[in-house]
PDB file of C-alpha atoms in Angstrom:
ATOM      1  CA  UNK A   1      35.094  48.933 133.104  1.00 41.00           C
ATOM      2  CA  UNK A   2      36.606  51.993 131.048  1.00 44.00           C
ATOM      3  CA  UNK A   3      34.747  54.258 133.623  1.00 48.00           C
ATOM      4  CA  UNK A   4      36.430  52.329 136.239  1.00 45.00           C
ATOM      5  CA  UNK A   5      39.946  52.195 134.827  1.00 40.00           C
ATOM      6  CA  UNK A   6      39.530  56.460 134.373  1.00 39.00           C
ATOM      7  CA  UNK A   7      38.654  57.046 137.613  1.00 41.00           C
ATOM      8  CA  UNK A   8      41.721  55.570 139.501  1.00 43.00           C
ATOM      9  CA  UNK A   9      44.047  56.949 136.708  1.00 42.00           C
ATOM     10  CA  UNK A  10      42.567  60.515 136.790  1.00 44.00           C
ATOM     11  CA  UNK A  11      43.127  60.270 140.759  1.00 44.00           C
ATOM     12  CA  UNK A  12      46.664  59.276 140.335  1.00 43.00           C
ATOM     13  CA  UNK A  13      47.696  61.696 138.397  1.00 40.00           C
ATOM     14  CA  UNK A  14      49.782  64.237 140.450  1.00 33.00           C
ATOM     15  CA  UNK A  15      47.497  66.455 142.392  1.00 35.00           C
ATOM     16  CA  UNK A  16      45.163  66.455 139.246  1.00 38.00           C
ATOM     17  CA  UNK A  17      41.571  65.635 139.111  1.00 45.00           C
ATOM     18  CA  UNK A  18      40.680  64.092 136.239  1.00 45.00           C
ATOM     19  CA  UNK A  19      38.241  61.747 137.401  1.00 52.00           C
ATOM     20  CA  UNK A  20      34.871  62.220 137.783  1.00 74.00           C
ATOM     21  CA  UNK A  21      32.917  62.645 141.263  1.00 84.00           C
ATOM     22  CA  UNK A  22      32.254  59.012 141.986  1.00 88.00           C
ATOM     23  CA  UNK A  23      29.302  56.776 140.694  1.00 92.00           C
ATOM     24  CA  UNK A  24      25.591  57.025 142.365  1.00 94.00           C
ATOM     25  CA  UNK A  25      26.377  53.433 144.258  1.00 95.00           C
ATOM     26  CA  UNK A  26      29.944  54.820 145.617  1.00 95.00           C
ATOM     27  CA  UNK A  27      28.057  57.513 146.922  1.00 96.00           C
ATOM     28  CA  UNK A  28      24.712  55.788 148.062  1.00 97.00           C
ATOM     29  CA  UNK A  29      27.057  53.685 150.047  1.00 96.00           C
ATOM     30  CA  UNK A  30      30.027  56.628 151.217  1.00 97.00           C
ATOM     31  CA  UNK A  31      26.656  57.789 152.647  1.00 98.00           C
ATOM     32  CA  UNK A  32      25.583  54.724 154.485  1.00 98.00           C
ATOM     33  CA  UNK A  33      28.936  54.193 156.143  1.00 98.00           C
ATOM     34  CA  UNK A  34      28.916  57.739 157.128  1.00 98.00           C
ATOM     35  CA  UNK A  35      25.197  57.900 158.422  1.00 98.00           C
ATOM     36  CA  UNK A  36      26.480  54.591 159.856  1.00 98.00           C
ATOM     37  CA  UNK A  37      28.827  56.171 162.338  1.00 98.00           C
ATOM     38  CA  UNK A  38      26.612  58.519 163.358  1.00 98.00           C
ATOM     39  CA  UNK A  39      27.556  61.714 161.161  1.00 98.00           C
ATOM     40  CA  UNK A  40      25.558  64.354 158.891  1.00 97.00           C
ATOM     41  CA  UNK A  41      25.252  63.559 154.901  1.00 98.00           C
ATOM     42  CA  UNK A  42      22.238  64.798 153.386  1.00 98.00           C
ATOM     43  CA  UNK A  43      23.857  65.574 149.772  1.00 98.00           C
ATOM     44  CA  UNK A  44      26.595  63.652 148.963  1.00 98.00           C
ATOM     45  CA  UNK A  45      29.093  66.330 146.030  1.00 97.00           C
ATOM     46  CA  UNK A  46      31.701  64.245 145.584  1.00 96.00           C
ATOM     47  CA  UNK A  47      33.612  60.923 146.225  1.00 97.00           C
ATOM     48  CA  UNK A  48      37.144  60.132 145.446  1.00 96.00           C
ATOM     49  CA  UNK A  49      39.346  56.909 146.341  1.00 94.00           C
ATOM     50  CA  UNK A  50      42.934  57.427 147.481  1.00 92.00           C
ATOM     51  CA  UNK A  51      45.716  57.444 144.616  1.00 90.00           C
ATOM     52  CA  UNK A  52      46.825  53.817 146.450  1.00 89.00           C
ATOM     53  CA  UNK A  53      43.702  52.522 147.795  1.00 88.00           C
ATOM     54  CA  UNK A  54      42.306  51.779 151.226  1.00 92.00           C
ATOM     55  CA  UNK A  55      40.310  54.942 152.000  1.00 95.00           C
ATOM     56  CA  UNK A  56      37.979  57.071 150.040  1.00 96.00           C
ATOM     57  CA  UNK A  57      37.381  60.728 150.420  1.00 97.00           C
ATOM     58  CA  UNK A  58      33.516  62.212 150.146  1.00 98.00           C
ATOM     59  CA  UNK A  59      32.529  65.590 150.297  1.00 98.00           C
ATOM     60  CA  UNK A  60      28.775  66.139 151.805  1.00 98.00           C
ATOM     61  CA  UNK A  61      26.573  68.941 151.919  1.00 98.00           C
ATOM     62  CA  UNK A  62      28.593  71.544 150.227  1.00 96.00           C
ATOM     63  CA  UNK A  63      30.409  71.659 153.719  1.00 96.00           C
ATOM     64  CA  UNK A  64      31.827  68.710 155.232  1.00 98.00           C
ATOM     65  CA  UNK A  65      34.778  66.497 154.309  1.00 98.00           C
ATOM     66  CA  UNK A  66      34.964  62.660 155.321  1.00 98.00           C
ATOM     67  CA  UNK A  67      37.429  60.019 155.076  1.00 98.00           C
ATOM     68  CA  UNK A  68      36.413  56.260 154.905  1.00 98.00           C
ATOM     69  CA  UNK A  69      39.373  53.774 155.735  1.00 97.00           C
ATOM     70  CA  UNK A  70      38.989  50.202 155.312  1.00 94.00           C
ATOM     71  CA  UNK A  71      40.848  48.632 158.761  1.00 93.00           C
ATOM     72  CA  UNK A  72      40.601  44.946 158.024  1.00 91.00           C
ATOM     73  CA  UNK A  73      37.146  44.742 156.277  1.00 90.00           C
ATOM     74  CA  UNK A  74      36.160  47.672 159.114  1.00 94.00           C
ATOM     75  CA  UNK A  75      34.962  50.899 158.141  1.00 95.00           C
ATOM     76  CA  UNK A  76      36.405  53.595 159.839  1.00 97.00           C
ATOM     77  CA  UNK A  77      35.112  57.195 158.927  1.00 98.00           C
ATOM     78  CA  UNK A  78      36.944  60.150 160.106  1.00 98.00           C
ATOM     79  CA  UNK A  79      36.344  64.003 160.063  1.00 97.00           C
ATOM     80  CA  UNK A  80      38.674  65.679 157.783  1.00 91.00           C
ATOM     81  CA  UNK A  81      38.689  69.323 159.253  1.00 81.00           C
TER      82      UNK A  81
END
C-alpha cells in the first residue's frame, strides 16, 4: 500500500519523477494491452500512470513510447511519437 501511495505522489510532483518504473504486474499487463492492439513490446523499461489518472504511459524496448487510455472500461493504446 506504501508502494502504491509513492508511486502516484512521486508522479504528481511537478515534472519530477520520483516514483519508481511501475510494478512487474503493471507491466506484464501495459504489455498485454499493447500486444493486444497489435503493436511491438518485447522489453517493457518503464510504466508510469498520469498525474490525474485515466491513462498510463510505458516505455518498450529502449525505443518506443505508448499511451494506454481507459475509454469507458476500453483500452485504447496510442503511439506517442
Amino acid at each position: 500500500m506504501k508502494k502504491i501511495v509513492a508511486v502516484f505522489l512521486g508522479v504528481s510532483m511537478s515534472n519530477c519523477v520520483l516514483a519508481s518504473d511501475g510494478s512487474p504486474e503493471l507491466k506484464s499487463e501495459s504489455q498485454a494491452v499493447i500486444r493486444n492492439a497489435g503493436y511491438q513490446c518485447d522489453k517493457v523499461n518503464g510504466v508510469f500512470p498520469a498525474a490525474f489518472g485515466g491513462s498510463v504511459t510505458v516505455f518498450c524496448d529502449d525505443v518506443y513510447q505508448y499511451i494506454i487510455k481507459d475509454k469507458g472500461g476500453r483500452y485504447t493504446v496510442e503511439v506517442n511519437d
